[in-house]
Amino acid sequence: MPKTMFDKIWDNHIVHEEPGKPTTLYVDLHLVHEVTSAQAFEGLRIANRKVRRPDLTVGTVDHNVPTTDRSLPIADEISKKQIDTLNTNAKEFGIQYFDMFSQGQGIVHVIGPEQGYTQPGKTIVCGDSHTATHGAFGAFALGIGTSEVEHVLATQCLVQQKPKNMEVRVNGPLPFGVTAKDLILAIIGKMGVGGGVGHVIEYTGEAIRSLSMAGRMTVCNMSIEGGARAGLIAPDEITFEYMEGRPQVPQGEEFEKAKEKWLTLATDPGAKFDKLVEIDAASLSPYVSWGTNPGMVTSVTDKVPD
């Protein structure tokens, strides 16, 4: 049977499943940061457990890092405590870690792609809803809660009900001046903040294929604002050009072999989606949000509703 890209990734990571019950999935990459990991590491400590796969766990501080002079003391006591706690936990549990002064430190959703940890076909989790960002590389990436963070640290697995498949197809090229942010706001404006609930979105169409990796990451990042569990885009030459040469990416002949494998992730012809949202790119213009949720958007050529 033809499969969607999401179905292929899901099936490749099943550890255990039973009819009518959630599936146990293997996790290829676990990203942790200072805000949602402290209780998870403490849970391991209380249970006298170790991190199952420290080599597949990458930590960084980002939410509470000062944006100006990092040599100054952190004024907010809670922020400082969270950063200090992750410093301690990373050392004690032996995980790969980018501290506040590391050259590789950055936003948790960005360092994965920058360092090459994020790769097509992977399952990626983090205690942050916008983990969907990594879906731009053809990965199934989703945000998880702190109790799930502890579970993944201990077992390298995640228990999940399988979401449905949804395609968002954007036909034609983007008009001049329309960016990836405009595109995803238009999509959310059309389907609403609950339009993607219970689904993983695959973004397709000429407008999506034309986006840079930064643009694709923007679109996938905001899948959550449309209610989706995750968003993803099939890898192609734009993806590979971004990835090549990055520290954690295979090099030389191994990279070429990996590319061949990654290309097979694409949704098969004839594969069925449970839901389709179709948009004509020619109808788009720059968008702005005017209200209290991301579904309250309008084109700059329209009026804010009364």
PDB file of C-alpha atoms in Angstrom:
ATOM      1  CA  MET A   1       0.000   0.000   0.000  1.00  0.00           C
ATOM      2  CA  PRO A   2       1.278   3.514  -0.788  1.00  0.00           C
ATOM      3  CA  LYS A   3       2.383   5.361   2.351  1.00  0.00           C
ATOM      4  CA  THR A   4       2.685   8.978   3.373  1.00  0.00           C
ATOM      5  CA  MET A   5       6.042  10.236   4.607  1.00  0.00           C
ATOM      6  CA  PHE A   6       4.698  10.383   8.151  1.00  0.00           C
ATOM      7  CA  ASP A   7       3.468   6.782   7.971  1.00  0.00           C
ATOM      8  CA  LYS A   8       6.910   5.633   6.795  1.00  0.00           C
ATOM      9  CA  ILE A   9       8.701   7.388   9.654  1.00  0.00           C
ATOM     10  CA  TRP A  10       6.178   6.142  12.216  1.00  0.00           C
ATOM     11  CA  ASP A  11       6.378   2.532  11.009  1.00  0.00           C
ATOM     12  CA  ASN A  12      10.189   2.625  11.036  1.00  0.00           C
ATOM     13  CA  HIS A  13      10.206   3.500  14.749  1.00  0.00           C
ATOM     14  CA  ILE A  14       7.616   1.154  16.241  1.00  0.00           C
ATOM     15  CA  VAL A  15       8.997  -0.703  19.261  1.00  0.00           C
ATOM     16  CA  HIS A  16       5.692  -2.172  20.405  1.00  0.00           C
ATOM     17  CA  GLU A  17       2.039  -1.817  19.485  1.00  0.00           C
ATOM     18  CA  GLU A  18      -1.242  -3.508  20.286  1.00  0.00           C
ATOM     19  CA  PRO A  19      -4.649  -2.893  18.709  1.00  0.00           C
ATOM     20  CA  GLY A  20      -6.518  -0.080  20.411  1.00  0.00           C
ATOM     21  CA  LYS A  21      -3.577   0.994  22.546  1.00  0.00           C
ATOM     22  CA  PRO A  22      -0.928   3.723  22.211  1.00  0.00           C
ATOM     23  CA  THR A  23       2.234   2.805  20.322  1.00  0.00           C
ATOM     24  CA  THR A  24       5.720   2.740  21.817  1.00  0.00           C
ATOM     25  CA  LEU A  25       8.084   4.588  19.466  1.00  0.00           C
ATOM     26  CA  TYR A  26      11.882   4.746  19.461  1.00  0.00           C
ATOM     27  CA  VAL A  27      13.335   8.257  19.707  1.00  0.00           C
ATOM     28  CA  ASP A  28      16.374   9.134  17.578  1.00  0.00           C
ATOM     29  CA  LEU A  29      17.125  12.536  19.088  1.00  0.00           C
ATOM     30  CA  HIS A  30      16.102  14.056  22.422  1.00  0.00           C
ATOM     31  CA  LEU A  31      16.733  17.763  22.888  1.00  0.00           C
ATOM     32  CA  VAL A  32      16.535  19.218  26.404  1.00  0.00           C
ATOM     33  CA  HIS A  33      16.662  22.751  27.777  1.00  0.00           C
ATOM     34  CA  GLU A  34      16.654  24.359  31.204  1.00  0.00           C
ATOM     35  CA  VAL A  35      12.926  25.068  31.633  1.00  0.00           C
ATOM     36  CA  THR A  36      11.284  21.647  31.220  1.00  0.00           C
ATOM     37  CA  SER A  37      14.054  19.217  32.171  1.00  0.00           C
ATOM     38  CA  ALA A  38      14.819  19.852  35.860  1.00  0.00           C
ATOM     39  CA  GLN A  39      11.979  17.732  37.273  1.00  0.00           C
ATOM     40  CA  ALA A  40      12.688  15.014  34.696  1.00  0.00           C
ATOM     41  CA  PHE A  41      16.324  14.639  35.757  1.00  0.00           C
ATOM     42  CA  GLU A  42      15.275  14.738  39.414  1.00  0.00           C
ATOM     43  CA  GLY A  43      12.865  11.882  38.708  1.00  0.00           C
ATOM     44  CA  LEU A  44      15.753   9.825  37.338  1.00  0.00           C
ATOM     45  CA  ARG A  45      17.825  10.649  40.390  1.00  0.00           C
ATOM     46  CA  ILE A  46      15.065   9.604  42.795  1.00  0.00           C
ATOM     47  CA  ALA A  47      14.544   6.328  40.912  1.00  0.00           C
ATOM     48  CA  ASN A  48      18.308   5.749  40.730  1.00  0.00           C
ATOM     49  CA  ARG A  49      18.175   5.573  36.933  1.00  0.00           C
ATOM     50  CA  LYS A  50      20.584   6.773  34.261  1.00  0.00           C
ATOM     51  CA  VAL A  51      19.949   8.400  30.903  1.00  0.00           C
ATOM     52  CA  ARG A  52      19.372   5.477  28.554  1.00  0.00           C
ATOM     53  CA  ARG A  53      21.140   6.989  25.525  1.00  0.00           C
ATOM     54  CA  PRO A  54      23.239  10.038  26.464  1.00  0.00           C
ATOM     55  CA  ASP A  55      24.694   9.936  22.947  1.00  0.00           C
ATOM     56  CA  LEU A  56      21.205  10.644  21.549  1.00  0.00           C
ATOM     57  CA  THR A  57      20.478  13.386  24.087  1.00  0.00           C
ATOM     58  CA  VAL A  58      21.561  16.985  23.442  1.00  0.00           C
ATOM     59  CA  GLY A  59      21.071  19.823  25.905  1.00  0.00           C
ATOM     60  CA  THR A  60      21.353  23.573  25.722  1.00  0.00           C
ATOM     61  CA  VAL A  61      20.244  26.600  27.696  1.00  0.00           C
ATOM     62  CA  ASP A  62      18.187  29.055  25.700  1.00  0.00           C
ATOM     63  CA  HIS A  63      14.960  30.301  27.297  1.00  0.00           C
ATOM     64  CA  ASN A  64      16.657  32.136  30.163  1.00  0.00           C
ATOM     65  CA  VAL A  65      19.933  33.188  28.557  1.00  0.00           C
ATOM     66  CA  PRO A  66      20.603  36.971  28.666  1.00  0.00           C
ATOM     67  CA  THR A  67      20.364  38.589  25.253  1.00  0.00           C
ATOM     68  CA  THR A  68      23.051  41.206  25.889  1.00  0.00           C
ATOM     69  CA  ASP A  69      26.086  40.793  28.168  1.00  0.00           C
ATOM     70  CA  ARG A  70      26.380  37.180  29.307  1.00  0.00           C
ATOM     71  CA  SER A  71      29.306  37.989  31.580  1.00  0.00           C
ATOM     72  CA  LEU A  72      26.972  39.830  33.956  1.00  0.00           C
ATOM     73  CA  PRO A  73      25.144  37.955  36.745  1.00  0.00           C
ATOM     74  CA  ILE A  74      21.659  36.735  35.803  1.00  0.00           C
ATOM     75  CA  ALA A  75      19.292  39.038  37.669  1.00  0.00           C
ATOM     76  CA  ASP A  76      16.255  36.749  37.778  1.00  0.00           C
ATOM     77  CA  GLU A  77      16.772  34.137  40.494  1.00  0.00           C
ATOM     78  CA  ILE A  78      14.525  31.494  38.898  1.00  0.00           C
ATOM     79  CA  SER A  79      16.254  31.870  35.531  1.00  0.00           C
ATOM     80  CA  LYS A  80      19.664  31.511  37.141  1.00  0.00           C
ATOM     81  CA  LYS A  81      18.559  28.467  39.116  1.00  0.00           C
ATOM     82  CA  GLN A  82      17.191  26.740  36.013  1.00  0.00           C
ATOM     83  CA  ILE A  83      20.425  27.341  34.088  1.00  0.00           C
ATOM     84  CA  ASP A  84      22.605  26.210  37.009  1.00  0.00           C
ATOM     85  CA  THR A  85      20.464  23.097  37.442  1.00  0.00           C
ATOM     86  CA  LEU A  86      20.850  22.044  33.805  1.00  0.00           C
ATOM     87  CA  ASN A  87      24.601  22.649  34.048  1.00  0.00           C
ATOM     88  CA  THR A  88      24.688  20.241  37.000  1.00  0.00           C
ATOM     89  CA  ASN A  89      22.380  17.662  35.422  1.00  0.00           C
ATOM     90  CA  ALA A  90      24.236  17.609  32.112  1.00  0.00           C
ATOM     91  CA  LYS A  91      27.510  16.924  33.911  1.00  0.00           C
ATOM     92  CA  GLU A  92      26.056  14.316  36.289  1.00  0.00           C
ATOM     93  CA  PHE A  93      24.177  12.360  33.618  1.00  0.00           C
ATOM     94  CA  GLY A  94      26.823  12.737  30.895  1.00  0.00           C
ATOM     95  CA  ILE A  95      24.717  14.211  28.114  1.00  0.00           C
ATOM     96  CA  GLN A  96      26.009  16.259  25.190  1.00  0.00           C
ATOM     97  CA  TYR A  97      25.634  19.865  26.290  1.00  0.00           C
ATOM     98  CA  PHE A  98      26.027  23.425  24.977  1.00  0.00           C
ATOM     99  CA  ASP A  99      26.244  25.749  27.965  1.00  0.00           C
ATOM    100  CA  MET A 100      25.644  29.495  27.962  1.00  0.00           C
ATOM    101  CA  PHE A 101      29.192  30.269  26.809  1.00  0.00           C
ATOM    102  CA  SER A 102      29.534  27.491  24.242  1.00  0.00           C
ATOM    103  CA  GLN A 103      30.065  28.374  20.590  1.00  0.00           C
ATOM    104  CA  GLY A 104      27.266  25.924  19.718  1.00  0.00           C
ATOM    105  CA  GLN A 105      24.714  27.345  22.156  1.00  0.00           C
ATOM    106  CA  GLY A 106      21.511  28.704  20.673  1.00  0.00           C
ATOM    107  CA  ILE A 107      17.753  28.301  20.413  1.00  0.00           C
ATOM    108  CA  VAL A 108      17.012  24.637  21.040  1.00  0.00           C
ATOM    109  CA  HIS A 109      15.096  24.332  17.739  1.00  0.00           C
ATOM    110  CA  VAL A 110      17.989  25.834  15.791  1.00  0.00           C
ATOM    111  CA  ILE A 111      21.095  24.122  17.147  1.00  0.00           C
ATOM    112  CA  GLY A 112      19.848  20.717  15.959  1.00  0.00           C
ATOM    113  CA  PRO A 113      19.848  21.799  12.304  1.00  0.00           C
ATOM    114  CA  GLU A 114      22.978  23.953  12.726  1.00  0.00           C
ATOM    115  CA  GLN A 115      25.015  21.108  14.206  1.00  0.00           C
ATOM    116  CA  GLY A 116      23.523  18.462  11.910  1.00  0.00           C
ATOM    117  CA  TYR A 117      21.774  16.455  14.629  1.00  0.00           C
ATOM    118  CA  THR A 118      18.476  17.036  12.805  1.00  0.00           C
ATOM    119  CA  GLN A 119      18.220  14.668   9.846  1.00  0.00           C
ATOM    120  CA  PRO A 120      15.445  13.342   7.574  1.00  0.00           C
ATOM    121  CA  GLY A 121      13.511  10.339   8.824  1.00  0.00           C
ATOM    122  CA  LYS A 122      14.366  10.836  12.484  1.00  0.00           C
ATOM    123  CA  THR A 123      11.986  10.948  15.411  1.00  0.00           C
ATOM    124  CA  ILE A 124      12.843  14.031  17.472  1.00  0.00           C
ATOM    125  CA  VAL A 125      11.363  15.180  20.772  1.00  0.00           C
ATOM    126  CA  CYS A 126      11.889  18.110  23.130  1.00  0.00           C
ATOM    127  CA  GLY A 127      10.024  19.604  26.056  1.00  0.00           C
ATOM    128  CA  ASP A 128       8.873  22.522  23.924  1.00  0.00           C
ATOM    129  CA  SER A 129       5.814  22.738  21.669  1.00  0.00           C
ATOM    130  CA  HIS A 130       7.706  24.282  18.753  1.00  0.00           C
ATOM    131  CA  THR A 131       9.893  21.210  18.291  1.00  0.00           C
ATOM    132  CA  ALA A 132       7.864  20.833  15.085  1.00  0.00           C
ATOM    133  CA  THR A 133      10.497  23.164  13.579  1.00  0.00           C
ATOM    134  CA  HIS A 134      12.692  20.137  12.801  1.00  0.00           C
ATOM    135  CA  GLY A 135       9.976  18.777  10.524  1.00  0.00           C
ATOM    136  CA  ALA A 136      11.370  21.074   7.836  1.00  0.00           C
ATOM    137  CA  PHE A 137      14.032  18.385   7.307  1.00  0.00           C
ATOM    138  CA  GLY A 138      11.553  15.537   6.879  1.00  0.00           C
ATOM    139  CA  ALA A 139      11.673  14.463  10.529  1.00  0.00           C
ATOM    140  CA  PHE A 140       8.760  13.600  12.810  1.00  0.00           C
ATOM    141  CA  ALA A 141       9.411  16.135  15.555  1.00  0.00           C
ATOM    142  CA  LEU A 142       7.058  16.904  18.411  1.00  0.00           C
ATOM    143  CA  GLY A 143       6.917  18.682  21.722  1.00  0.00           C
ATOM    144  CA  ILE A 144       6.436  16.626  24.882  1.00  0.00           C
ATOM    145  CA  GLY A 145       5.636  17.295  28.539  1.00  0.00           C
ATOM    146  CA  THR A 146       8.062  17.055  31.445  1.00  0.00           C
ATOM    147  CA  SER A 147       6.850  13.605  32.534  1.00  0.00           C
ATOM    148  CA  GLU A 148       7.440  12.422  28.955  1.00  0.00           C
ATOM    149  CA  VAL A 149      10.902  14.044  29.017  1.00  0.00           C
ATOM    150  CA  GLU A 150      11.736  11.834  32.006  1.00  0.00           C
ATOM    151  CA  HIS A 151      10.319   8.777  30.226  1.00  0.00           C
ATOM    152  CA  VAL A 152      12.450   9.397  27.115  1.00  0.00           C
ATOM    153  CA  LEU A 153      15.563  10.052  29.197  1.00  0.00           C
ATOM    154  CA  ALA A 154      15.038   6.726  30.976  1.00  0.00           C
ATOM    155  CA  THR A 155      13.947   4.537  28.054  1.00  0.00           C
ATOM    156  CA  GLN A 156      14.691   6.359  24.761  1.00  0.00           C
ATOM    157  CA  CYS A 157      11.073   5.601  23.862  1.00  0.00           C
ATOM    158  CA  LEU A 158       7.841   7.568  23.742  1.00  0.00           C
ATOM    159  CA  VAL A 159       4.271   6.279  24.051  1.00  0.00           C
ATOM    160  CA  GLN A 160       1.925   7.949  21.556  1.00  0.00           C
ATOM    161  CA  GLN A 161      -1.459   7.598  19.913  1.00  0.00           C
ATOM    162  CA  LYS A 162      -0.891   7.811  16.176  1.00  0.00           C
ATOM    163  CA  PRO A 163      -2.134  11.105  14.677  1.00  0.00           C
ATOM    164  CA  LYS A 164      -3.931  11.258  11.332  1.00  0.00           C
ATOM    165  CA  ASN A 165      -2.368  12.459   8.063  1.00  0.00           C
ATOM    166  CA  MET A 166      -3.133  15.927   6.723  1.00  0.00           C
ATOM    167  CA  GLU A 167      -1.848  17.568   3.541  1.00  0.00           C
ATOM    168  CA  VAL A 168      -1.570  21.324   3.138  1.00  0.00           C
ATOM    169  CA  ARG A 169      -0.942  21.925  -0.556  1.00  0.00           C
ATOM    170  CA  VAL A 170       0.073  25.406  -1.735  1.00  0.00           C
ATOM    171  CA  ASN A 171      -0.217  25.590  -5.507  1.00  0.00           C
ATOM    172  CA  GLY A 172       1.880  27.938  -7.628  1.00  0.00           C
ATOM    173  CA  PRO A 173       4.752  30.293  -6.746  1.00  0.00           C
ATOM    174  CA  LEU A 174       4.604  32.833  -3.945  1.00  0.00           C
ATOM    175  CA  PRO A 175       3.960  36.410  -5.129  1.00  0.00           C
ATOM    176  CA  PHE A 176       6.639  39.073  -4.682  1.00  0.00           C
ATOM    177  CA  GLY A 177       7.003  40.167  -1.067  1.00  0.00           C
ATOM    178  CA  VAL A 178       5.208  37.163   0.444  1.00  0.00           C
ATOM    179  CA  THR A 179       7.371  35.323   2.971  1.00  0.00           C
ATOM    180  CA  ALA A 180       7.170  31.980   4.760  1.00  0.00           C
ATOM    181  CA  LYS A 181       5.643  33.733   7.782  1.00  0.00           C
ATOM    182  CA  ASP A 182       2.908  35.205   5.596  1.00  0.00           C
ATOM    183  CA  LEU A 183       2.295  31.764   4.131  1.00  0.00           C
ATOM    184  CA  ILE A 184       1.825  29.962   7.433  1.00  0.00           C
ATOM    185  CA  LEU A 185      -0.361  32.782   8.788  1.00  0.00           C
ATOM    186  CA  ALA A 186      -2.551  32.464   5.695  1.00  0.00           C
ATOM    187  CA  ILE A 187      -2.781  28.698   6.192  1.00  0.00           C
ATOM    188  CA  ILE A 188      -3.768  29.061   9.855  1.00  0.00           C
ATOM    189  CA  GLY A 189      -6.204  31.825   8.942  1.00  0.00           C
ATOM    190  CA  LYS A 190      -7.918  29.491   6.500  1.00  0.00           C
ATOM    191  CA  MET A 191      -8.115  26.337   8.605  1.00  0.00           C
ATOM    192  CA  GLY A 192      -8.284  27.949  12.068  1.00  0.00           C
ATOM    193  CA  VAL A 193      -6.278  27.271  15.213  1.00  0.00           C
ATOM    194  CA  GLY A 194      -8.038  23.917  15.604  1.00  0.00           C
ATOM    195  CA  GLY A 195      -7.823  22.855  11.980  1.00  0.00           C
ATOM    196  CA  GLY A 196      -4.875  20.551  12.489  1.00  0.00           C
ATOM    197  CA  VAL A 197      -5.905  18.974  15.795  1.00  0.00           C
ATOM    198  CA  GLY A 198      -5.171  15.253  15.841  1.00  0.00           C
ATOM    199  CA  HIS A 199      -3.098  15.422  12.644  1.00  0.00           C
ATOM    200  CA  VAL A 200       0.471  15.632  11.403  1.00  0.00           C
ATOM    201  CA  ILE A 201       0.652  18.082   8.505  1.00  0.00           C
ATOM    202  CA  GLU A 202       2.739  17.475   5.412  1.00  0.00           C
ATOM    203  CA  TYR A 203       3.275  20.709   3.485  1.00  0.00           C
ATOM    204  CA  THR A 204       3.437  20.265  -0.289  1.00  0.00           C
ATOM    205  CA  GLY A 205       3.226  22.264  -3.502  1.00  0.00           C
ATOM    206  CA  GLU A 206       5.394  24.608  -5.538  1.00  0.00           C
ATOM    207  CA  ALA A 207       5.332  27.423  -2.980  1.00  0.00           C
ATOM    208  CA  ILE A 208       6.630  25.100  -0.252  1.00  0.00           C
ATOM    209  CA  ARG A 209       9.348  23.602  -2.458  1.00  0.00           C
ATOM    210  CA  SER A 210      10.636  27.097  -3.293  1.00  0.00           C
ATOM    211  CA  LEU A 211      11.262  28.023   0.353  1.00  0.00           C
ATOM    212  CA  SER A 212      14.731  28.128   1.885  1.00  0.00           C
ATOM    213  CA  MET A 213      15.407  25.922   4.891  1.00  0.00           C
ATOM    214  CA  ALA A 214      14.848  28.924   7.165  1.00  0.00           C
ATOM    215  CA  GLY A 215      11.465  29.452   5.503  1.00  0.00           C
ATOM    216  CA  ARG A 216      10.547  25.786   5.821  1.00  0.00           C
ATOM    217  CA  MET A 217      11.518  25.827   9.486  1.00  0.00           C
ATOM    218  CA  THR A 218       9.243  28.844   9.993  1.00  0.00           C
ATOM    219  CA  VAL A 219       6.289  27.043   8.411  1.00  0.00           C
ATOM    220  CA  CYS A 220       6.811  23.820  10.374  1.00  0.00           C
ATOM    221  CA  ASN A 221       7.441  25.727  13.607  1.00  0.00           C
ATOM    222  CA  MET A 222       3.996  27.290  13.463  1.00  0.00           C
ATOM    223  CA  SER A 223       2.151  24.038  12.706  1.00  0.00           C
ATOM    224  CA  ILE A 224       1.413  24.027  16.430  1.00  0.00           C
ATOM    225  CA  GLU A 225      -0.479  27.314  16.115  1.00  0.00           C
ATOM    226  CA  GLY A 226      -2.796  25.501  13.720  1.00  0.00           C
ATOM    227  CA  GLY A 227      -3.445  22.791  16.301  1.00  0.00           C
ATOM    228  CA  ALA A 228      -1.359  20.089  14.589  1.00  0.00           C
ATOM    229  CA  ARG A 229       0.801  17.595  16.454  1.00  0.00           C
ATOM    230  CA  ALA A 230       3.671  18.230  14.048  1.00  0.00           C
ATOM    231  CA  GLY A 231       4.465  19.454  10.552  1.00  0.00           C
ATOM    232  CA  LEU A 232       6.939  18.163   8.004  1.00  0.00           C
ATOM    233  CA  ILE A 233       8.298  18.755   4.517  1.00  0.00           C
ATOM    234  CA  ALA A 234       9.908  16.109   2.306  1.00  0.00           C
ATOM    235  CA  PRO A 235      13.696  16.480   1.976  1.00  0.00           C
ATOM    236  CA  ASP A 236      15.150  17.551  -1.373  1.00  0.00           C
ATOM    237  CA  GLU A 237      18.290  19.187  -2.794  1.00  0.00           C
ATOM    238  CA  ILE A 238      17.604  22.396  -0.839  1.00  0.00           C
ATOM    239  CA  THR A 239      17.623  20.295   2.339  1.00  0.00           C
ATOM    240  CA  PHE A 240      20.816  18.474   1.393  1.00  0.00           C
ATOM    241  CA  GLU A 241      22.637  21.658   0.414  1.00  0.00           C
ATOM    242  CA  TYR A 242      21.899  23.065   3.885  1.00  0.00           C
ATOM    243  CA  MET A 243      22.984  19.877   5.654  1.00  0.00           C
ATOM    244  CA  GLU A 244      26.187  19.046   3.806  1.00  0.00           C
ATOM    245  CA  GLY A 245      29.346  19.611   5.811  1.00  0.00           C
ATOM    246  CA  ARG A 246      27.671  20.149   9.174  1.00  0.00           C
ATOM    247  CA  PRO A 247      29.413  18.454  12.136  1.00  0.00           C
ATOM    248  CA  GLN A 248      26.949  15.592  12.811  1.00  0.00           C
ATOM    249  CA  VAL A 249      26.010  14.908   9.170  1.00  0.00           C
ATOM    250  CA  PRO A 250      27.632  11.986   7.297  1.00  0.00           C
ATOM    251  CA  GLN A 251      30.465  13.124   5.026  1.00  0.00           C
ATOM    252  CA  GLY A 252      31.671  12.227   1.550  1.00  0.00           C
ATOM    253  CA  GLU A 253      30.442   8.916   0.145  1.00  0.00           C
ATOM    254  CA  GLU A 254      28.357   8.267   3.273  1.00  0.00           C
ATOM    255  CA  PHE A 255      26.491  11.518   2.682  1.00  0.00           C
ATOM    256  CA  GLU A 256      25.635  10.473  -0.869  1.00  0.00           C
ATOM    257  CA  LYS A 257      24.332   7.124   0.398  1.00  0.00           C
ATOM    258  CA  ALA A 258      22.307   8.894   3.063  1.00  0.00           C
ATOM    259  CA  LYS A 259      20.761  11.190   0.456  1.00  0.00           C
ATOM    260  CA  GLU A 260      19.528   8.203  -1.527  1.00  0.00           C
ATOM    261  CA  LYS A 261      17.880   6.803   1.585  1.00  0.00           C
ATOM    262  CA  TRP A 262      16.381  10.148   2.602  1.00  0.00           C
ATOM    263  CA  LEU A 263      14.782  10.639  -0.810  1.00  0.00           C
ATOM    264  CA  THR A 264      12.802   7.410  -0.326  1.00  0.00           C
ATOM    265  CA  LEU A 265      10.944   9.067   2.577  1.00  0.00           C
ATOM    266  CA  ALA A 266       8.779  11.067   0.152  1.00  0.00           C
ATOM    267  CA  THR A 267       5.079  10.271   0.176  1.00  0.00           C
ATOM    268  CA  ASP A 268       4.269   7.529  -2.338  1.00  0.00           C
ATOM    269  CA  PRO A 269       2.049   8.356  -5.328  1.00  0.00           C
ATOM    270  CA  GLY A 270      -1.500   7.381  -4.473  1.00  0.00           C
ATOM    271  CA  ALA A 271      -1.027   7.593  -0.714  1.00  0.00           C
ATOM    272  CA  LYS A 272      -4.163   8.811   1.051  1.00  0.00           C
ATOM    273  CA  PHE A 273      -4.388  11.728   3.449  1.00  0.00           C
ATOM    274  CA  ASP A 274      -7.217  12.010   5.954  1.00  0.00           C
ATOM    275  CA  LYS A 275      -7.605  15.744   5.322  1.00  0.00           C
ATOM    276  CA  LEU A 276      -6.593  18.223   2.619  1.00  0.00           C
ATOM    277  CA  VAL A 277      -6.277  22.008   2.750  1.00  0.00           C
ATOM    278  CA  GLU A 278      -5.485  23.574  -0.605  1.00  0.00           C
ATOM    279  CA  ILE A 279      -4.357  27.152  -1.176  1.00  0.00           C
ATOM    280  CA  ASP A 280      -3.677  29.159  -4.339  1.00  0.00           C
ATOM    281  CA  ALA A 281      -0.406  30.975  -3.721  1.00  0.00           C
ATOM    282  CA  ALA A 282      -1.335  33.690  -6.226  1.00  0.00           C
ATOM    283  CA  SER A 283      -4.113  34.830  -3.868  1.00  0.00           C
ATOM    284  CA  LEU A 284      -1.664  35.578  -1.036  1.00  0.00           C
ATOM    285  CA  SER A 285      -0.128  38.847   0.080  1.00  0.00           C
ATOM    286  CA  PRO A 286       1.668  39.877   3.281  1.00  0.00           C
ATOM    287  CA  TYR A 287      -0.340  38.927   6.370  1.00  0.00           C
ATOM    288  CA  VAL A 288      -0.622  40.376   9.864  1.00  0.00           C
ATOM    289  CA  SER A 289      -2.161  39.032  13.053  1.00  0.00           C
ATOM    290  CA  TRP A 290      -4.713  41.429  14.541  1.00  0.00           C
ATOM    291  CA  GLY A 291      -6.272  39.472  17.396  1.00  0.00           C
ATOM    292  CA  THR A 292      -5.613  37.222  20.351  1.00  0.00           C
ATOM    293  CA  ASN A 293      -4.802  33.989  18.519  1.00  0.00           C
ATOM    294  CA  PRO A 294      -2.900  33.093  15.315  1.00  0.00           C
ATOM    295  CA  GLY A 295      -6.135  32.366  13.462  1.00  0.00           C
ATOM    296  CA  MET A 296      -7.034  36.052  13.686  1.00  0.00           C
ATOM    297  CA  VAL A 297      -5.050  37.154  10.656  1.00  0.00           C
ATOM    298  CA  THR A 298      -5.706  39.258   7.617  1.00  0.00           C
ATOM    299  CA  SER A 299      -3.937  40.437   4.499  1.00  0.00           C
ATOM    300  CA  VAL A 300      -2.463  43.921   4.603  1.00  0.00           C
ATOM    301  CA  THR A 301      -4.813  44.772   1.747  1.00  0.00           C
ATOM    302  CA  ASP A 302      -7.907  43.808   3.797  1.00  0.00           C
ATOM    303  CA  LYS A 303      -9.579  45.300   6.846  1.00  0.00           C
ATOM    304  CA  VAL A 304      -9.528  44.177  10.465  1.00  0.00           C
ATOM    305  CA  PRO A 305     -12.986  42.743  11.222  1.00  0.00           C
ATOM    306  CA  ASP A 306     -15.319  44.914  13.306  1.00  0.00           C
TER     307      ASP A 306
END
